PDB file of C-alpha atoms in Angstrom:
ATOM      1  CA  MET V 127     -12.840 -23.248 -63.629  1.00 43.00           C
ATOM      2  CA  ALA V 128     -11.661 -26.282 -61.590  1.00 47.00           C
ATOM      3  CA  THR V 129     -12.887 -25.402 -58.496  1.00 48.00           C
ATOM      4  CA  LYS V 130     -15.946 -23.463 -57.896  1.00 50.00           C
ATOM      5  CA  SER V 131     -16.035 -20.730 -55.066  1.00 53.00           C
ATOM      6  CA  LYS V 132     -18.699 -20.437 -52.311  1.00 54.00           C
ATOM      7  CA  THR V 133     -20.722 -17.177 -54.032  1.00 54.00           C
ATOM      8  CA  THR V 134     -20.747 -19.324 -57.628  1.00 60.00           C
ATOM      9  CA  LYS V 135     -22.368 -22.436 -55.645  1.00 59.00           C
ATOM     10  CA  ILE V 136     -24.850 -19.199 -54.232  1.00 55.00           C
ATOM     11  CA  GLU V 137     -25.510 -18.170 -57.645  1.00 60.00           C
ATOM     12  CA  THR V 138     -25.597 -21.408 -58.938  1.00 61.00           C
ATOM     13  CA  GLU V 139     -28.141 -22.625 -56.565  1.00 56.00           C
ATOM     14  CA  ALA V 140     -30.280 -19.358 -57.072  1.00 56.00           C
ATOM     15  CA  LEU V 141     -29.919 -20.059 -60.986  1.00 56.00           C
ATOM     16  CA  ASN V 142     -31.150 -23.423 -60.883  1.00 67.00           C
ATOM     17  CA  GLY V 143     -34.211 -22.121 -59.498  1.00 64.00           C
ATOM     18  CA  ASN V 144     -33.305 -22.926 -55.619  1.00 67.00           C
ATOM     19  CA  PRO V 145     -33.734 -20.093 -53.784  1.00 67.00           C
ATOM     20  CA  TYR V 146     -33.927 -21.136 -50.741  1.00 69.00           C
ATOM     21  CA  GLU V 147     -30.839 -23.627 -50.973  1.00 68.00           C
ATOM     22  CA  ALA V 148     -29.145 -20.074 -51.496  1.00 63.00           C
ATOM     23  CA  VAL V 149     -30.307 -18.270 -49.103  1.00 68.00           C
ATOM     24  CA  MET V 150     -29.247 -21.154 -47.004  1.00 71.00           C
ATOM     25  CA  PHE V 151     -26.010 -21.186 -48.106  1.00 70.00           C
ATOM     26  CA  ALA V 152     -25.591 -17.425 -47.967  1.00 71.00           C
ATOM     27  CA  SER V 153     -26.874 -17.423 -44.363  1.00 76.00           C
ATOM     28  CA  LYS V 154     -24.777 -20.254 -42.990  1.00 76.00           C
ATOM     29  CA  GLU V 155     -21.813 -18.575 -44.261  1.00 78.00           C
ATOM     30  CA  GLN V 156     -22.918 -15.478 -42.827  1.00 81.00           C
ATOM     31  CA  MET V 157     -23.229 -16.816 -39.623  1.00 82.00           C
ATOM     32  CA  GLU V 158     -19.990 -18.835 -39.548  1.00 83.00           C
ATOM     33  CA  LYS V 159     -17.911 -15.655 -40.126  1.00 85.00           C
ATOM     34  CA  ALA V 160     -20.167 -13.246 -37.604  1.00 81.00           C
ATOM     35  CA  LEU V 161     -19.422 -16.417 -35.225  1.00 82.00           C
ATOM     36  CA  LYS V 162     -15.661 -16.265 -35.985  1.00 86.00           C
ATOM     37  CA  ALA V 163     -15.458 -12.322 -36.024  1.00 83.00           C
ATOM     38  CA  SER V 164     -16.983 -12.192 -33.111  1.00 82.00           C
ATOM     39  CA  THR V 165     -15.091 -15.520 -31.210  1.00 86.00           C
ATOM     40  CA  GLU V 166     -12.069 -13.443 -32.227  1.00 85.00           C
ATOM     41  CA  ALA V 167     -13.137  -9.963 -30.518  1.00 81.00           C
ATOM     42  CA  VAL V 168     -14.199 -11.357 -27.641  1.00 81.00           C
ATOM     43  CA  GLU V 169     -10.357 -13.471 -27.243  1.00 84.00           C
ATOM     44  CA  LYS V 170      -8.885  -9.961 -28.181  1.00 84.00           C
ATOM     45  CA  ALA V 171     -11.146  -8.261 -25.615  1.00 80.00           C
ATOM     46  CA  PHE V 172     -10.217 -11.571 -23.022  1.00 80.00           C
ATOM     47  CA  SER V 173      -7.051 -10.803 -23.732  1.00 82.00           C
ATOM     48  CA  VAL V 174      -6.565  -7.371 -23.173  1.00 81.00           C
ATOM     49  CA  SER V 175      -8.907  -7.150 -20.450  1.00 79.00           C
ATOM     50  CA  LYS V 176      -6.502  -9.859 -18.782  1.00 82.00           C
ATOM     51  CA  GLU V 177      -3.606  -7.439 -19.267  1.00 83.00           C
ATOM     52  CA  ARG V 178      -5.120  -4.927 -17.224  1.00 82.00           C
ATOM     53  CA  PHE V 179      -6.006  -6.571 -14.819  1.00 79.00           C
ATOM     54  CA  ASP V 180      -2.408  -7.691 -14.621  1.00 81.00           C
ATOM     55  CA  ALA V 181      -1.265  -4.309 -14.815  1.00 79.00           C
ATOM     56  CA  VAL V 182      -3.555  -3.576 -12.268  1.00 77.00           C
ATOM     57  CA  ALA V 183      -3.240  -6.157  -9.172  1.00 78.00           C
ATOM     58  CA  LYS V 184       0.784  -4.959  -9.969  1.00 80.00           C
ATOM     59  CA  THR V 185      -0.101  -1.281  -9.026  1.00 77.00           C
ATOM     60  CA  VAL V 186      -1.973  -2.997  -6.087  1.00 77.00           C
ATOM     61  CA  ASP V 187       1.042  -4.963  -5.033  1.00 79.00           C
ATOM     62  CA  ASP V 188       3.670  -2.497  -5.639  1.00 74.00           C
ATOM     63  CA  ALA V 189       1.299   0.020  -3.479  1.00 75.00           C
ATOM     64  CA  ALA V 190       0.895  -2.766  -0.763  1.00 78.00           C
ATOM     65  CA  LYS V 191       5.033  -3.766  -0.659  1.00 80.00           C
ATOM     66  CA  LEU V 192       4.809   0.523  -0.459  1.00 76.00           C
ATOM     67  CA  GLY V 193       2.932   0.771   2.295  1.00 79.00           C
ATOM     68  CA  LYS V 194       4.281  -1.979   4.446  1.00 83.00           C
ATOM     69  CA  ASN V 195       7.777  -0.803   3.568  1.00 82.00           C
ATOM     70  CA  GLN V 196       7.000   3.103   4.712  1.00 82.00           C
ATOM     71  CA  VAL V 197       5.120   1.011   8.287  1.00 82.00           C
ATOM     72  CA  GLU V 198       8.005  -0.929   8.714  1.00 86.00           C
ATOM     73  CA  ALA V 199      10.555   2.493   7.640  1.00 85.00           C
ATOM     74  CA  LEU V 200       8.219   4.133  10.782  1.00 84.00           C
ATOM     75  CA  VAL V 201       8.296   1.323  13.086  1.00 87.00           C
ATOM     76  CA  SER V 202      12.428   1.696  12.746  1.00 88.00           C
ATOM     77  CA  ALA V 203      12.801   4.938  13.231  1.00 87.00           C
ATOM     78  CA  GLY V 204      10.350   5.008  16.159  1.00 87.00           C
ATOM     79  CA  ASN V 205      12.923   2.074  17.854  1.00 90.00           C
ATOM     80  CA  VAL V 206      15.691   3.925  17.075  1.00 89.00           C
ATOM     81  CA  ALA V 207      14.278   7.505  18.514  1.00 88.00           C
ATOM     82  CA  ALA V 208      13.103   5.417  21.649  1.00 89.00           C
ATOM     83  CA  LYS V 209      16.806   4.593  22.626  1.00 91.00           C
ATOM     84  CA  GLY V 210      18.141   7.127  21.685  1.00 89.00           C
ATOM     85  CA  PHE V 211      15.776   9.349  23.770  1.00 90.00           C
ATOM     86  CA  GLU V 212      17.368   6.648  26.976  1.00 92.00           C
ATOM     87  CA  SER V 213      19.904   7.567  25.688  1.00 90.00           C
ATOM     88  CA  ILE V 214      19.659  11.457  26.465  1.00 90.00           C
ATOM     89  CA  ASN V 215      17.350  11.031  29.558  1.00 92.00           C
ATOM     90  CA  ALA V 216      20.934   8.270  31.263  1.00 91.00           C
ATOM     91  CA  GLU V 217      22.928  11.329  30.314  1.00 90.00           C
ATOM     92  CA  VAL V 218      20.631  13.681  31.940  1.00 91.00           C
ATOM     93  CA  MET V 219      20.039  11.393  35.116  1.00 93.00           C
ATOM     94  CA  ALA V 220      23.770  11.158  35.071  1.00 93.00           C
ATOM     95  CA  PHE V 221      24.572  14.755  34.746  1.00 93.00           C
ATOM     96  CA  THR V 222      21.914  15.743  37.589  1.00 92.00           C
ATOM     97  CA  LYS V 223      23.675  13.301  40.208  1.00 94.00           C
ATOM     98  CA  ASN V 224      26.760  14.650  39.229  1.00 93.00           C
ATOM     99  CA  GLN V 225      25.772  18.100  40.072  1.00 93.00           C
ATOM    100  CA  ILE V 226      24.084  16.887  43.183  1.00 93.00           C
ATOM    101  CA  GLU V 227      27.206  15.133  44.437  1.00 94.00           C
ATOM    102  CA  ASP V 228      29.154  17.911  43.464  1.00 93.00           C
ATOM    103  CA  GLN V 229      27.041  20.887  45.126  1.00 93.00           C
ATOM    104  CA  ILE V 230      26.525  18.781  48.616  1.00 93.00           C
ATOM    105  CA  SER V 231      30.721  18.763  48.917  1.00 93.00           C
ATOM    106  CA  ALA V 232      30.718  22.286  47.919  1.00 92.00           C
ATOM    107  CA  THR V 233      28.024  23.126  50.010  1.00 92.00           C
ATOM    108  CA  LYS V 234      30.316  20.894  52.801  1.00 93.00           C
ATOM    109  CA  ALA V 235      33.635  22.715  51.858  1.00 92.00           C
ATOM    110  CA  MET V 236      31.958  26.440  52.055  1.00 90.00           C
ATOM    111  CA  MET V 237      30.356  25.074  55.122  1.00 92.00           C
ATOM    112  CA  GLY V 238      34.116  23.923  56.884  1.00 92.00           C
ATOM    113  CA  ALA V 239      35.874  27.889  55.838  1.00 90.00           C
ATOM    114  CA  LYS V 240      37.184  29.753  58.340  1.00 93.00           C
ATOM    115  CA  THR V 241      36.974  33.357  56.419  1.00 92.00           C
ATOM    116  CA  LEU V 242      34.993  34.914  54.143  1.00 92.00           C
ATOM    117  CA  GLN V 243      37.719  35.431  51.963  1.00 94.00           C
ATOM    118  CA  GLU V 244      38.407  31.724  51.557  1.00 93.00           C
ATOM    119  CA  LEU V 245      34.143  31.326  51.705  1.00 91.00           C
ATOM    120  CA  ILE V 246      34.308  33.541  48.615  1.00 93.00           C
ATOM    121  CA  GLU V 247      37.089  31.579  46.673  1.00 94.00           C
ATOM    122  CA  LEU V 248      34.843  27.882  47.600  1.00 93.00           C
ATOM    123  CA  GLN V 249      32.167  29.826  45.948  1.00 93.00           C
ATOM    124  CA  ASN V 250      33.983  30.801  43.016  1.00 94.00           C
ATOM    125  CA  ASP V 251      35.933  27.918  42.110  1.00 94.00           C
ATOM    126  CA  PHE V 252      32.068  25.859  42.531  1.00 93.00           C
ATOM    127  CA  ALA V 253      30.648  28.210  40.425  1.00 93.00           C
ATOM    128  CA  LYS V 254      33.137  27.932  37.772  1.00 95.00           C
ATOM    129  CA  SER V 255      33.267  24.180  37.672  1.00 94.00           C
ATOM    130  CA  ALA V 256      29.317  24.077  37.758  1.00 93.00           C
ATOM    131  CA  PHE V 257      30.214  26.228  34.843  1.00 93.00           C
ATOM    132  CA  GLU V 258      32.482  24.420  32.991  1.00 94.00           C
ATOM    133  CA  ALA V 259      30.356  20.953  33.946  1.00 93.00           C
ATOM    134  CA  TYR V 260      27.106  22.639  32.371  1.00 93.00           C
ATOM    135  CA  THR V 261      28.845  23.628  29.149  1.00 94.00           C
ATOM    136  CA  ALA V 262      30.330  20.378  28.642  1.00 94.00           C
ATOM    137  CA  HIS V 263      26.837  18.518  29.078  1.00 93.00           C
ATOM    138  CA  THR V 264      25.163  21.208  26.630  1.00 93.00           C
ATOM    139  CA  THR V 265      27.556  20.748  24.511  1.00 93.00           C
ATOM    140  CA  LYS V 266      27.577  16.370  24.934  1.00 92.00           C
ATOM    141  CA  LEU V 267      23.632  16.534  24.975  1.00 91.00           C
ATOM    142  CA  SER V 268      23.781  18.054  21.555  1.00 91.00           C
ATOM    143  CA  GLU V 269      26.293  16.055  19.529  1.00 91.00           C
ATOM    144  CA  VAL V 270      23.701  12.819  21.176  1.00 90.00           C
ATOM    145  CA  ALA V 271      20.285  14.669  20.017  1.00 90.00           C
ATOM    146  CA  THR V 272      21.962  15.358  16.480  1.00 92.00           C
ATOM    147  CA  LYS V 273      22.939  11.734  16.538  1.00 91.00           C
ATOM    148  CA  VAL V 274      19.529  10.286  17.820  1.00 90.00           C
ATOM    149  CA  ALA V 275      18.132  13.023  15.113  1.00 89.00           C
ATOM    150  CA  GLN V 276      20.109  11.298  11.839  1.00 91.00           C
ATOM    151  CA  GLU V 277      20.192   7.595  13.034  1.00 90.00           C
ATOM    152  CA  THR V 278      15.940   8.452  13.651  1.00 88.00           C
ATOM    153  CA  PHE V 279      15.298   9.831  10.294  1.00 87.00           C
ATOM    154  CA  ALA V 280      17.684   7.351   7.893  1.00 89.00           C
ATOM    155  CA  PRO V 281      15.258   4.393   7.848  1.00 89.00           C
ATOM    156  CA  ILE V 282      12.138   7.331   6.808  1.00 85.00           C
ATOM    157  CA  ASN V 283      15.019   9.153   4.675  1.00 87.00           C
ATOM    158  CA  ALA V 284      16.160   5.852   2.545  1.00 87.00           C
ATOM    159  CA  GLN V 285      12.139   4.954   2.222  1.00 85.00           C
ATOM    160  CA  VAL V 286      11.402   8.675   0.859  1.00 85.00           C
ATOM    161  CA  GLN V 287      14.199   8.097  -1.569  1.00 87.00           C
ATOM    162  CA  ALA V 288      13.379   3.842  -2.879  1.00 84.00           C
ATOM    163  CA  THR V 289       9.966   5.583  -3.117  1.00 79.00           C
ATOM    164  CA  VAL V 290      11.339   8.364  -5.502  1.00 82.00           C
ATOM    165  CA  GLU V 291      13.205   5.902  -7.695  1.00 82.00           C
ATOM    166  CA  LYS V 292      10.110   4.146  -7.973  1.00 78.00           C
ATOM    167  CA  MET V 293       8.312   6.498  -8.811  1.00 76.00           C
ATOM    168  CA  VAL V 294      10.665   8.879 -11.188  1.00 79.00           C
ATOM    169  CA  LYS V 295      11.478   5.594 -13.040  1.00 74.00           C
ATOM    170  CA  PRO V 296       8.652   5.041 -14.771  1.00 62.00           C
ATOM    171  CA  LEU V 297       9.039   8.638 -16.361  1.00 58.00           C
ATOM    172  CA  ALA V 298      12.044   8.047 -17.224  1.00 55.00           C
ATOM    173  CA  ALA V 299      11.526   4.571 -19.140  1.00 52.00           C
TER     174      ALA V 299
END
C-alpha cells in the first residue's frame, strides 16, 4: 500500500514495541475527533439558539406593535367619541334654546288671547308644533348618535380585523 492509514500507524507502533506511542497517537486522534464534534455541536446549538431568539424577538416586536396599534385605535375612537358627544350636546342645547323661545312666544300669544276659544287654539297649535319639533329633534339625535357610534367604533373594528387577520395568517400558511 502506498499510503498508510492512522489505524495502521497505531498498529505499527504497537507491534514495534512502542505501545505508549500507539496509545498517545490514538488518544490524540480521539481528542481531535471529540474536539471537532463538540465544536460542531456548539456551533449548531448556537445557530438554533440564535434562530429561536430571533423568532422570539420578532414575536415580542409584533406583540409590541399590536399593543401600540390597539392603544392608537382606542385613542382615535375616544377622540371621535368626544367630538360626537360635543355635536350631540350642541344639538340638544340648540333644541332646548329654540323650545324655550317658542314657549315664551306661545305664552305671550296666549296671554294676549281675547277669548277662551282663541286661547285653546293657541294652546293646541303650540302643543302640535312642540310635538312635531320634539319628534324631528329625536329623529335627528338618533341619526347623529348612530353616526357617532359608527365613527367611534370604526378604528377599533379596523384594529380587531387586522389582529384577526394577523392571527389567522400563520394558521393558513
